[in-house]
Coordinates of C-alpha atoms in Angstrom, one line a residue:
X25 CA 149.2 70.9 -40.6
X26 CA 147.7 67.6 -41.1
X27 CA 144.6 67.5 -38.8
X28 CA 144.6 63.3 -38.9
X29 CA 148.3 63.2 -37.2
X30 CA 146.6 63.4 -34.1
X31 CA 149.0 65.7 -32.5
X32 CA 148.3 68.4 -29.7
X33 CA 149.4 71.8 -30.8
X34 CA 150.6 73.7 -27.2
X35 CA 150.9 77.8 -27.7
X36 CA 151.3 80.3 -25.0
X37 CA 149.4 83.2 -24.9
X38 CA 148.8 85.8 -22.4
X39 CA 146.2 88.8 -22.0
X40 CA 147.1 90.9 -24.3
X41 CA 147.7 87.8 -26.7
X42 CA 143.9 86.8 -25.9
X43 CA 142.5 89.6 -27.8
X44 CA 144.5 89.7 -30.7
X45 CA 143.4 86.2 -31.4
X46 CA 140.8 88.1 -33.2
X47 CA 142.6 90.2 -35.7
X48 CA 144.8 87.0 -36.5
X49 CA 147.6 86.5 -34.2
X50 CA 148.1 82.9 -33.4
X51 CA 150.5 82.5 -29.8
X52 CA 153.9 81.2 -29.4
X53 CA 154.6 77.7 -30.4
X54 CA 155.9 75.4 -27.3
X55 CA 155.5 71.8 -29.1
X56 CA 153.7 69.4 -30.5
X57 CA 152.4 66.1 -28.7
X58 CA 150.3 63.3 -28.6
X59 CA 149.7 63.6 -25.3
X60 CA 150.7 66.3 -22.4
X61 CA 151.3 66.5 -18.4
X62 CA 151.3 70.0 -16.8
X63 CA 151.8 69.8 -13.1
X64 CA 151.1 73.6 -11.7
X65 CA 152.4 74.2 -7.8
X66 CA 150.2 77.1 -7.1
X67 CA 146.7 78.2 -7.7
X68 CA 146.2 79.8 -11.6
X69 CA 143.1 80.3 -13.8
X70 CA 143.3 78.9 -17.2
X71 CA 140.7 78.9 -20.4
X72 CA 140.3 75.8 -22.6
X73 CA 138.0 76.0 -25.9
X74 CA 137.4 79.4 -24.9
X75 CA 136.0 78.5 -21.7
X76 CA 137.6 79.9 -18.6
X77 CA 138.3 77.5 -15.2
X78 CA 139.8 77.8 -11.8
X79 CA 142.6 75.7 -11.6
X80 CA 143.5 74.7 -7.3
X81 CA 147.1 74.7 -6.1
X82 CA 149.4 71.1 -6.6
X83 CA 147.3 69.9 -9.6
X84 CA 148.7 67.8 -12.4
X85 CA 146.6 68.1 -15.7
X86 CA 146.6 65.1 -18.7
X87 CA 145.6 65.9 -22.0
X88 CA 145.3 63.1 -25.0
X89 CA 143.9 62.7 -28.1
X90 CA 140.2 61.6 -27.6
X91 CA 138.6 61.8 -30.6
X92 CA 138.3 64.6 -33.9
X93 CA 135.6 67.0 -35.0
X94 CA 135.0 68.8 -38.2
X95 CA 135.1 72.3 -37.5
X96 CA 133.1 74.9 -39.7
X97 CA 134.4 78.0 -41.2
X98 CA 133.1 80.8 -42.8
X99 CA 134.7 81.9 -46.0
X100 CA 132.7 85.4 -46.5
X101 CA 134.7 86.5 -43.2

């Protein structure tokens, strides 16, 4: 992965999926964009950054490439 492409990485998870995040697992791989539409027809919750969100029926959500963080990790994990 090179974190300066400036690409979207979009992975599926479900509940299940959710909690193994923590023993390693990492989703299943749908693409890889610069930018992303999702148009939903029907009411759904989602969770972005960890953070979970109602989302309300006949939505359409955009997501770009606004900007890059460093992120910290901790190697004695």
């Amino acid at each position: 992965q090179d974190f300066g492409d400036q690409k979207i990485e979009v992975v599926g998870l479900n509940a299940a999926h959710m909690a193994a995040i923590h023993i390693g697992f990492h989703g299943k791989r749908i693409a890889q964009c610069s930018q992303l539409r999702i148009e939903l027809r029907s009411p759904m919750t989602a969770q972005m950054d960890g953070e979970p969100f109602y989302l309300p029926a006949s939505v359409a959500v955009n997501i770009g490439h606004a900007g890059q963080v460093l992120v910290l990790k901790n190697e004695n994990k």
